[in-house]
XYZ file of C-alpha atoms in Angstrom:
108
model
C -146.410 11.598 125.369
C -144.970 10.029 122.128
C -146.185 6.509 122.896
C -149.528 5.175 124.105
C -150.302 1.909 125.904
C -153.124 0.063 124.055
C -154.808 -3.352 125.349
C -156.200 -5.816 123.223
C -159.205 -7.623 125.171
C -162.819 -9.132 125.164
C -165.856 -7.010 126.240
C -166.472 -9.608 128.861
C -162.921 -9.875 130.872
C -161.118 -13.063 131.755
C -159.170 -13.182 135.201
C -156.099 -12.054 133.728
C -157.798 -9.186 131.706
C -159.383 -8.021 134.748
C -156.657 -8.098 136.896
C -154.591 -5.867 134.564
C -157.443 -3.437 134.089
C -157.482 -2.877 137.881
C -153.575 -2.744 137.903
C -153.860 -0.037 135.377
C -156.562 1.676 137.038
C -155.117 1.420 140.551
C -151.687 2.886 139.219
C -153.639 5.467 137.075
C -152.228 4.651 133.531
C -154.021 5.417 130.845
C -154.542 3.033 128.031
C -156.857 2.483 125.095
C -159.025 -0.622 124.795
C -159.369 -2.722 121.540
C -162.203 -4.940 121.882
C -161.155 -8.373 119.864
C -164.861 -9.179 120.267
C -166.148 -6.589 118.113
C -163.459 -6.058 115.862
C -162.464 -8.940 113.585
C -159.377 -7.166 112.387
C -158.159 -6.730 115.805
C -158.586 -10.613 116.264
C -156.627 -11.465 112.996
C -153.974 -9.015 114.214
C -153.824 -10.865 117.378
C -153.794 -14.190 115.980
C -150.944 -13.133 113.736
C -148.740 -12.084 116.717
C -149.425 -14.583 119.117
C -150.889 -17.478 117.582
C -154.318 -17.613 119.562
C -156.530 -14.925 120.826
C -154.751 -14.513 124.255
C -156.020 -11.512 126.335
C -154.666 -9.189 127.692
C -152.269 -8.216 125.071
C -150.702 -5.014 125.630
C -148.726 -2.958 123.062
C -146.640 0.170 122.806
C -148.220 2.341 120.056
C -147.787 5.760 118.715
C -150.498 8.013 119.996
C -153.823 7.158 118.323
C -152.539 4.032 116.505
C -153.508 0.325 117.680
C -150.205 -1.275 116.052
C -146.975 -1.547 117.935
C -144.672 1.296 117.469
C -142.029 -1.033 116.230
C -142.213 -4.968 115.400
C -142.132 -6.833 118.643
C -139.605 -9.348 119.036
C -140.288 -12.740 117.801
C -142.050 -15.025 119.934
C -140.238 -17.740 121.666
C -142.049 -20.668 120.566
C -140.230 -23.043 123.155
C -141.960 -20.875 126.153
C -145.524 -20.111 126.969
C -146.896 -16.811 125.516
C -148.069 -15.820 128.869
C -145.765 -13.041 130.182
C -143.047 -12.863 127.389
C -141.652 -9.390 127.030
C -141.324 -8.840 123.387
C -140.153 -5.290 123.631
C -143.355 -3.618 122.252
C -145.684 -6.342 123.196
C -146.668 -8.428 126.361
C -149.366 -11.088 126.503
C -151.206 -12.176 129.629
C -148.763 -10.628 132.279
C -148.901 -11.228 135.876
C -148.644 -7.850 137.848
C -144.938 -8.059 138.212
C -144.355 -8.562 134.398
C -146.750 -5.633 133.624
C -144.967 -3.516 136.141
C -141.573 -4.161 134.385
C -142.981 -3.584 131.041
C -144.289 -0.502 131.870
C -141.174 0.906 133.776
C -139.139 -0.106 130.566
C -141.446 1.920 128.467
C -141.451 4.873 131.142
C -145.091 4.703 131.565
C -145.044 4.049 135.392
């Protein structure tokens, strides 16, 4: 596979992160986890991308990488961050939004 799913999250998961992790586990979709609680660089990237520490934020990356494989679409600041599909990134998706994101990238 020429792409990989990466989840930015926290060691102690919130409801949204737990739901996404359960969804991925049930669908047997592999992903790499980047713990923003333990990695200040990851926290800084997340703030740069979405404006705050919103988890989970999922990105489509090259295998072994933690950055999106191409720049995500600009964030539409007139809308909430939650569930915005930015091509290679989605933040705090519900299960339907996550499923659509994964299908778009042929990961489901």
